[in-house]
PDB file of C-alpha atoms in Angstrom:
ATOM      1  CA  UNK A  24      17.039   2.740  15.262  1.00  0.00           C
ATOM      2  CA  UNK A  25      18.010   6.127  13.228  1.00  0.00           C
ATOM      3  CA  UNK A  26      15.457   8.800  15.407  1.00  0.00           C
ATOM      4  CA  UNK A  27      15.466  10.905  11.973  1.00  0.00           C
ATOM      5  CA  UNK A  28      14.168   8.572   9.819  1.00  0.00           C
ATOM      6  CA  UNK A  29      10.177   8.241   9.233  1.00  0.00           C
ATOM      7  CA  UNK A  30       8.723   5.630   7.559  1.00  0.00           C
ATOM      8  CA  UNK A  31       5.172   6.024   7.176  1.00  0.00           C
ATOM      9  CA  UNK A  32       3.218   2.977   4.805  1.00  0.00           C
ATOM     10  CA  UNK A  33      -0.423   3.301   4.456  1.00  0.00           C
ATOM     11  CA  UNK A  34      -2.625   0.797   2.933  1.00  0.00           C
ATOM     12  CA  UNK A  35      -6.080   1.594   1.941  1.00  0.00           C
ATOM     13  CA  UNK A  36      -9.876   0.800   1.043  1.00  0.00           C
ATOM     14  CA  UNK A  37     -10.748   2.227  -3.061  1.00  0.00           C
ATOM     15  CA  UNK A  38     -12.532   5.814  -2.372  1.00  0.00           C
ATOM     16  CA  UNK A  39     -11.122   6.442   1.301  1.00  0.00           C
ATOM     17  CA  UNK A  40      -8.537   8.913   0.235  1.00  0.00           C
ATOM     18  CA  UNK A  41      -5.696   7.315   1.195  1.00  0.00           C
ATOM     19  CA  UNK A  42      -3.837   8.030  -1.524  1.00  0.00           C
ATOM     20  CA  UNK A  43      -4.300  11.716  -1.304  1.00  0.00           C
ATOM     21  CA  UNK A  44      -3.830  11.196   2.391  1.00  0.00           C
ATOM     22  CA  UNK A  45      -0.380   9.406   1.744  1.00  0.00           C
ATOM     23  CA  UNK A  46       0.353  12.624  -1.384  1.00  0.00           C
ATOM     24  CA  UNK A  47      -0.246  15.075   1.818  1.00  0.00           C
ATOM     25  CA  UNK A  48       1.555  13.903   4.405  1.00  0.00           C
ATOM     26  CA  UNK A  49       4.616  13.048   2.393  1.00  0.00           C
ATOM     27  CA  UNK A  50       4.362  17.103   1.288  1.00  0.00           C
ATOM     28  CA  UNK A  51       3.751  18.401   4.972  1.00  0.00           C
ATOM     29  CA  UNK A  52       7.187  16.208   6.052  1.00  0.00           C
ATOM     30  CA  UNK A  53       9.039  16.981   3.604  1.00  0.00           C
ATOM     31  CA  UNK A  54       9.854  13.650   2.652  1.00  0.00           C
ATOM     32  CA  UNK A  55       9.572  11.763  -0.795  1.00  0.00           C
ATOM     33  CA  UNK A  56       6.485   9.731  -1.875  1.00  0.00           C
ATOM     34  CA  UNK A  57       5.992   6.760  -3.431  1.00  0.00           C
ATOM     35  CA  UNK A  58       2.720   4.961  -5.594  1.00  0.00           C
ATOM     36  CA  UNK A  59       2.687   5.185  -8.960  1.00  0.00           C
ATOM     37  CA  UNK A  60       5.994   6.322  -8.625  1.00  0.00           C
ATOM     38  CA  UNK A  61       7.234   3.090  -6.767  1.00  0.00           C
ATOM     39  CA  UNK A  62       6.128   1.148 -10.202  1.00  0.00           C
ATOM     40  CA  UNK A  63       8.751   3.105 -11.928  1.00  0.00           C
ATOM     41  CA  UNK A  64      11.398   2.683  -9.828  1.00  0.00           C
ATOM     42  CA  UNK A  65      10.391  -0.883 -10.026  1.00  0.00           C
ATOM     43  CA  UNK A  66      10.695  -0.987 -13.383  1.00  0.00           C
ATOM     44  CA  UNK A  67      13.683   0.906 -13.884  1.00  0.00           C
ATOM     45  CA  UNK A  68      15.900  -1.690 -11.720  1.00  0.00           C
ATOM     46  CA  UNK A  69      14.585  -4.322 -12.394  1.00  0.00           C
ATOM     47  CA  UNK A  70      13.629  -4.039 -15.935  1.00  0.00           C
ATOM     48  CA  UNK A  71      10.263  -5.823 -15.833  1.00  0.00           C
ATOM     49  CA  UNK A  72       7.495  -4.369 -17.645  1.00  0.00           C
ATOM     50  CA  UNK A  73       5.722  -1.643 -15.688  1.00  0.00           C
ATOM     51  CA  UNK A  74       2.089  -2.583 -17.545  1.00  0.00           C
ATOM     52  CA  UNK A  75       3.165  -6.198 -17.170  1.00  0.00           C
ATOM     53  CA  UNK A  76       3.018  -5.427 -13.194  1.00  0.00           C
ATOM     54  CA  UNK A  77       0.226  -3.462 -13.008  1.00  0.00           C
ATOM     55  CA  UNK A  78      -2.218  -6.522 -15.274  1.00  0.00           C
ATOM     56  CA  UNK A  79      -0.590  -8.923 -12.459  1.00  0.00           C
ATOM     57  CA  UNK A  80      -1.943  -6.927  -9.598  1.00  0.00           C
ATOM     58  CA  UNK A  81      -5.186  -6.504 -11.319  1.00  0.00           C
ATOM     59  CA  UNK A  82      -5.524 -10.317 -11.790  1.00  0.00           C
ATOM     60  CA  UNK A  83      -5.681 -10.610  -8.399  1.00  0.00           C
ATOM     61  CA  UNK A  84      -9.826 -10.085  -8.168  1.00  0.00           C
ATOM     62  CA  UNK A  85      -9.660 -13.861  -9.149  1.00  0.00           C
ATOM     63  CA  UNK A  86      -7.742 -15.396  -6.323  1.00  0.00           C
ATOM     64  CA  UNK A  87      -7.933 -18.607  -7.810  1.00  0.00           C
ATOM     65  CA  UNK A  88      -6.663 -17.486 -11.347  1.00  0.00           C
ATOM     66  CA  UNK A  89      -3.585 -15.465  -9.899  1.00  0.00           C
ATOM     67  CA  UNK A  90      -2.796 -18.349  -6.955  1.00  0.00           C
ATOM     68  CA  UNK A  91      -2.626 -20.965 -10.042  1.00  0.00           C
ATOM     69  CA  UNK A  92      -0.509 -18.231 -12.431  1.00  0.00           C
ATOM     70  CA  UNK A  93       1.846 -17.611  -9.100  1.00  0.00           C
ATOM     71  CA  UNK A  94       2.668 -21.447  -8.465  1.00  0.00           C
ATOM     72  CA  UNK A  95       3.403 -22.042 -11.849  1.00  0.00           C
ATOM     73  CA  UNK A  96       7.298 -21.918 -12.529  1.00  0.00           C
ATOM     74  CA  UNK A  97       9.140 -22.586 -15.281  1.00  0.00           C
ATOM     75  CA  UNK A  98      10.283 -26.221 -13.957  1.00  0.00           C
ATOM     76  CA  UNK A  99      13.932 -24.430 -14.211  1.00  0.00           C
ATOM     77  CA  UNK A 100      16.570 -24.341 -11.068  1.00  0.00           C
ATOM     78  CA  UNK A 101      16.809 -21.148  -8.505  1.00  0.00           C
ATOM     79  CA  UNK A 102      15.054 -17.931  -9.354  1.00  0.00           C
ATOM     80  CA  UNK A 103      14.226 -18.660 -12.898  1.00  0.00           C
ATOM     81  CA  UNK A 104      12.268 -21.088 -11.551  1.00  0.00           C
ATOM     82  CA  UNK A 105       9.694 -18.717 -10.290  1.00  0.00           C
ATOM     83  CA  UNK A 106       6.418 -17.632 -12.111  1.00  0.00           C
ATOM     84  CA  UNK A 107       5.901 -14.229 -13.018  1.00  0.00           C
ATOM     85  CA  UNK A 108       4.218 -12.965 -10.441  1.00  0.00           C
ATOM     86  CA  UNK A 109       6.675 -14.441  -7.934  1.00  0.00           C
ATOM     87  CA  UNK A 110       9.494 -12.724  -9.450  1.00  0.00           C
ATOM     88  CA  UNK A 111       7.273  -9.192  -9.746  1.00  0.00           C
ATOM     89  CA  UNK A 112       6.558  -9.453  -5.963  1.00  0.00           C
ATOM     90  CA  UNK A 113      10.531  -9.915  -5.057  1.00  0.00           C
ATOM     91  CA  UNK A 114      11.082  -7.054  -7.012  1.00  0.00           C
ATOM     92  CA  UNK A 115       8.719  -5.229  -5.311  1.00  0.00           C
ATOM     93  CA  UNK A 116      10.291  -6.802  -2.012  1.00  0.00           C
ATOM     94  CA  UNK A 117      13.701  -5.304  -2.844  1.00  0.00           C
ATOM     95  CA  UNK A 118      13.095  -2.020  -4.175  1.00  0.00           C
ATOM     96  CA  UNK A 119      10.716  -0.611  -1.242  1.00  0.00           C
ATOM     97  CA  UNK A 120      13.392  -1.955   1.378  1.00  0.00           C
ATOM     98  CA  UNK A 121      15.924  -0.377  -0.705  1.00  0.00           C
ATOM     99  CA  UNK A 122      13.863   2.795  -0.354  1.00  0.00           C
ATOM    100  CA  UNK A 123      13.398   2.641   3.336  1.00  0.00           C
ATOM    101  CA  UNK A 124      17.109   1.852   3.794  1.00  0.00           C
ATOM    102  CA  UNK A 125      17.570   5.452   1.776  1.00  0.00           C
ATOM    103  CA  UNK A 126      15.657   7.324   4.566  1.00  0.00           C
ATOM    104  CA  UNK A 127      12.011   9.288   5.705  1.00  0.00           C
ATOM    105  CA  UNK A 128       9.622   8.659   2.868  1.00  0.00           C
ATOM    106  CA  UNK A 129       5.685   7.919   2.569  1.00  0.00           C
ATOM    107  CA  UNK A 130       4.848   4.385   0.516  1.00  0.00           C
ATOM    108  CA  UNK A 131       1.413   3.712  -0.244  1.00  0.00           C
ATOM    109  CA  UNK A 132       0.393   0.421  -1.231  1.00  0.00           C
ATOM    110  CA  UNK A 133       2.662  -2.492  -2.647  1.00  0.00           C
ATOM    111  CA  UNK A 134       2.255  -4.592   0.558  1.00  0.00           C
ATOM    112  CA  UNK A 135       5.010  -1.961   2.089  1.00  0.00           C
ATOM    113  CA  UNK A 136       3.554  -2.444   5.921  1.00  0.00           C
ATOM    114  CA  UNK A 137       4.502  -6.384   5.464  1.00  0.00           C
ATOM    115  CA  UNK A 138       8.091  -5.662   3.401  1.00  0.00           C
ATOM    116  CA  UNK A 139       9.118  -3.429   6.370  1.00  0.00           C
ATOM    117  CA  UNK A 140       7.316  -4.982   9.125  1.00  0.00           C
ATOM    118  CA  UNK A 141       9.725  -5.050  12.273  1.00  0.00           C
ATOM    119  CA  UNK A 142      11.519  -2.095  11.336  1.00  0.00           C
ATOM    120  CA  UNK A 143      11.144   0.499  14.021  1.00  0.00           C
ATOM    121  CA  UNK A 144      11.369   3.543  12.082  1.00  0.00           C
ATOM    122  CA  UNK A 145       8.264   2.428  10.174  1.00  0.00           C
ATOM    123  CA  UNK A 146       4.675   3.521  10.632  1.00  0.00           C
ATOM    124  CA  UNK A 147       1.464   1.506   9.208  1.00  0.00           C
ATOM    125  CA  UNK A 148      -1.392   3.079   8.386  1.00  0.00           C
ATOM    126  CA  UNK A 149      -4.559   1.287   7.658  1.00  0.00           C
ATOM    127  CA  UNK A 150      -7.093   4.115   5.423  1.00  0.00           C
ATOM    128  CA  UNK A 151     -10.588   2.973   5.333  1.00  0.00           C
ATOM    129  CA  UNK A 152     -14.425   4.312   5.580  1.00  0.00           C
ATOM    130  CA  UNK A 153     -17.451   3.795   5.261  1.00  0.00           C
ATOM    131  CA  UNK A 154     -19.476   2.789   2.014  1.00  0.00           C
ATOM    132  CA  UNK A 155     -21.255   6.293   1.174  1.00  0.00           C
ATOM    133  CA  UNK A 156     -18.420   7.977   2.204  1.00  0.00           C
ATOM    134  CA  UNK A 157     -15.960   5.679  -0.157  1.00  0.00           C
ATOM    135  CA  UNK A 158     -18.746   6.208  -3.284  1.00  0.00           C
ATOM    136  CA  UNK A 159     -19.173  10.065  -2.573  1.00  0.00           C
ATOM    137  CA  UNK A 160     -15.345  10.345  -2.888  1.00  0.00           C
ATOM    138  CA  UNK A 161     -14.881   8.099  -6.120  1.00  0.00           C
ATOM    139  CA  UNK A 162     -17.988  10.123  -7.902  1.00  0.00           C
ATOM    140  CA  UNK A 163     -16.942  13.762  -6.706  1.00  0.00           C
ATOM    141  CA  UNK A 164     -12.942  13.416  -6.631  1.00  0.00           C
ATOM    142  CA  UNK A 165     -11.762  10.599  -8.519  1.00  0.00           C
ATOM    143  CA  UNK A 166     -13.743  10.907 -11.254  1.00  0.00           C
ATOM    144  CA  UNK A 167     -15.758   7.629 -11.347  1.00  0.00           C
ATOM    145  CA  UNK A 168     -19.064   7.118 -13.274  1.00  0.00           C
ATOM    146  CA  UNK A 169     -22.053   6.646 -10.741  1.00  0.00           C
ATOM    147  CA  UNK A 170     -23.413   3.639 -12.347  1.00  0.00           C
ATOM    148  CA  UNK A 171     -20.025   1.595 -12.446  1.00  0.00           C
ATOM    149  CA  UNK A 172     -18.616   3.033  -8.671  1.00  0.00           C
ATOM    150  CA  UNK A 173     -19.628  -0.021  -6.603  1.00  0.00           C
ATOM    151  CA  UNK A 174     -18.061  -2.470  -9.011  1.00  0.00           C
ATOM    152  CA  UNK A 175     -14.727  -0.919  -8.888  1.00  0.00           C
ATOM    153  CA  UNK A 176     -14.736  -0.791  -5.828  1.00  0.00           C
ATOM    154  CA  UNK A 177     -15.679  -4.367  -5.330  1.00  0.00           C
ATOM    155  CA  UNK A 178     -13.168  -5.039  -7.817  1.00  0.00           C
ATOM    156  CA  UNK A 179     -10.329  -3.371  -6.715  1.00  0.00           C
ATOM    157  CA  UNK A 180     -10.746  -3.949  -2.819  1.00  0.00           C
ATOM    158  CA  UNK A 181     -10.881  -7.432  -3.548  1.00  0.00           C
ATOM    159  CA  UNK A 182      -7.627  -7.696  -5.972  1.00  0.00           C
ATOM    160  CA  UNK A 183      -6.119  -5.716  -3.163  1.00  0.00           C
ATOM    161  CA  UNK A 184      -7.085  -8.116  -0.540  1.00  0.00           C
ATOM    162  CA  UNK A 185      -6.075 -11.402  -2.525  1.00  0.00           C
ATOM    163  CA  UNK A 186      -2.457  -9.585  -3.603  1.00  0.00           C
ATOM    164  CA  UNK A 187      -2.210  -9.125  -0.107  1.00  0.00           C
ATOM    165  CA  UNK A 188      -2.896 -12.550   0.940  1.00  0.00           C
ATOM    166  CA  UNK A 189      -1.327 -14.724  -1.062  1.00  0.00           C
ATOM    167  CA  UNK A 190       2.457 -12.763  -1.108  1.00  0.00           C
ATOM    168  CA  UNK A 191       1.851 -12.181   3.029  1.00  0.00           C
ATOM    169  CA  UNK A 192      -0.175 -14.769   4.295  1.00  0.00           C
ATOM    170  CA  UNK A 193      -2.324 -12.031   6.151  1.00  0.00           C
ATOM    171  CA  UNK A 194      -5.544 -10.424   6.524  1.00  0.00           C
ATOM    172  CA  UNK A 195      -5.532  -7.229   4.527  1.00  0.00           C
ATOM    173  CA  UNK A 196      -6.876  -4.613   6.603  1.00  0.00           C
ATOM    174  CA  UNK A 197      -6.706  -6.804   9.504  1.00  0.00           C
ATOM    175  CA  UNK A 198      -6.135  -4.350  12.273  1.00  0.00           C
ATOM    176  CA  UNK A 199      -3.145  -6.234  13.998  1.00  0.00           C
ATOM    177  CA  UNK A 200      -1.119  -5.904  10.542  1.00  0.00           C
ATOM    178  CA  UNK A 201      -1.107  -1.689  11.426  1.00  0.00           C
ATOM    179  CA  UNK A 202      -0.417   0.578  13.922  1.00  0.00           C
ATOM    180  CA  UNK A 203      -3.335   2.907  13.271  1.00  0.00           C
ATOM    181  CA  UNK A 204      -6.593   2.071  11.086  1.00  0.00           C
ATOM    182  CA  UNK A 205      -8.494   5.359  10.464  1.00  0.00           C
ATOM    183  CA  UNK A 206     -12.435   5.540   9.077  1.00  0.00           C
ATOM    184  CA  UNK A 207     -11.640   8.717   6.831  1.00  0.00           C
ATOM    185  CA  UNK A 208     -15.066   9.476   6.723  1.00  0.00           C
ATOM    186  CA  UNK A 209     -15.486  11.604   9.860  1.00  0.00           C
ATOM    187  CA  UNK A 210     -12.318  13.697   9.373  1.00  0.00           C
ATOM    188  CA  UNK A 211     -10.547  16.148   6.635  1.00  0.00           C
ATOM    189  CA  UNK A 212      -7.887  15.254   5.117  1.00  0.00           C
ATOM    190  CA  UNK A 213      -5.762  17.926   6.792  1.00  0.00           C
ATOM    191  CA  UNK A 214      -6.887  16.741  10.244  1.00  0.00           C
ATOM    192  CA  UNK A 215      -6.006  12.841   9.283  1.00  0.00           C
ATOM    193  CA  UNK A 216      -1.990  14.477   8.183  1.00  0.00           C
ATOM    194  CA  UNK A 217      -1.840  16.065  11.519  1.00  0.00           C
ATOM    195  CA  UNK A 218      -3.407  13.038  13.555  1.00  0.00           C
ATOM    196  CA  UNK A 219      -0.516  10.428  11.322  1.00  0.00           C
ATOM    197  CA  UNK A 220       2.485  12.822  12.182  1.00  0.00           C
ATOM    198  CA  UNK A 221       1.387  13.257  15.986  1.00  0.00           C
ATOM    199  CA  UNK A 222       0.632   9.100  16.439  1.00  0.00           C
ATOM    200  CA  UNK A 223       3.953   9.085  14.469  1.00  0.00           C
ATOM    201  CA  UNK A 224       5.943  11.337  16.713  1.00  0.00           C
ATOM    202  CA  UNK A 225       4.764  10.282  20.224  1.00  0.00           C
ATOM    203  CA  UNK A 226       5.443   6.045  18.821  1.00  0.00           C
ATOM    204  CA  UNK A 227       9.206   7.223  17.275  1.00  0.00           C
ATOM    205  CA  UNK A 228       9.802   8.659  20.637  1.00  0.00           C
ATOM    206  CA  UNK A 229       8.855   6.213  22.747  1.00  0.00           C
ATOM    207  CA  UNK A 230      11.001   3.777  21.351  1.00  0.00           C
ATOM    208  CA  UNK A 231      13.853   6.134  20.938  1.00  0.00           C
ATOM    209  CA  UNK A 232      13.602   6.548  24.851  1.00  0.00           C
ATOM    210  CA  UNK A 233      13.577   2.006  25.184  1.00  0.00           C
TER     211      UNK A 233
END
């Protein structure tokens, strides 16, 4: 294990800040940060489509729709074979562990906790809260119109959770899949950072003392 590197992934419920949770933390260390950002890099290496990634993940809400659109190959030998989505996910798959492999950095989203699971220098971080708390945020911070706040949340929690499930074969937000799970709702942002780095430190240095 390299004791200077810190990987922290966080996965998260629409409206519980995790995002500007992850943005935070990744300034207070120091290290780089990756969302939008990761779609990019994606992009760039890969040369798929960024928009063409982001509709796939946004499919997802029908679990049906995007389970039938993932099985369906082209009928061709080896990779070509795969479907779309397959071959968006691998990409995914070897960009973030190309990323982690680079050194400390903060990934939010993109199934990162599953692409890196077993590797010690990494942290998961499970972001969620409760239902007033989520809508309260998505009106006041992110901008979202009162009327249409539960939907997209519905909607996007649930694209999240069937993404999850069908390239992982787990439980999103199933608390065994992290090493911490948070309710945001009781704590500021700054005071979630500082309680991430601390859990962080105190599990990097027990195993750096195994």
């Amino acid at each position: 294990m390299d004791n200077n590197k810190c990987i922290i992934t966080i996965s998260r419920e629409f409206g519980s800040g995790g995002r500007l949770i992850g943005r935070r933390l990744a300034e207070k260390l120091g290290v780089p940060y990756y969302d939008k950002e990761l779609l990019d890099r994606i992009a760039e290496e890969s040369g798929f489509c960024r928009e063409m990634m982001e509709d796939a993940e946004k499919r997802a809400k029908n679990s049906f729709l995007y389970s039938l659109a993932s099985a369906l190959g082209t009928g061709e030998a080896g990779p070509e074979s795969l479907s779309l989505n397959e071959r968006f996910f691998l990409a995914q798959f070897d960009t973030i562990k190309k990323i982690a492999d680079e050194g400390s950095c903060v990934i939010v989203g993109r199934c990162a906790d599953y692409i890196l699971r077993g590797m010690p220098e990494a942290t998961n971080v499970f972001i969620y809260a409760e239902e007033d708390d989520k809508i309260k945020r998505a009106v006041q911070e992110y901008g979202v119109p009162e009327d249409s706040v539960k939907k997209m949340m519905k909607d996007t929690d649930k694209a999240r959770a069937n993404y999850y499930a069908y390239h992982t074969g787990r439980k999103w937000g199933e608390h065994v899949n992290y090493h911490l799970s948070i309710d945001s709702g009781y704590l500021e942002i700054e005071d979630i950072v500082d309680l991430i780095i601390k859990y962080t430190e105190v599990k990097l240095n027990r195993l750096a003392s195994f």
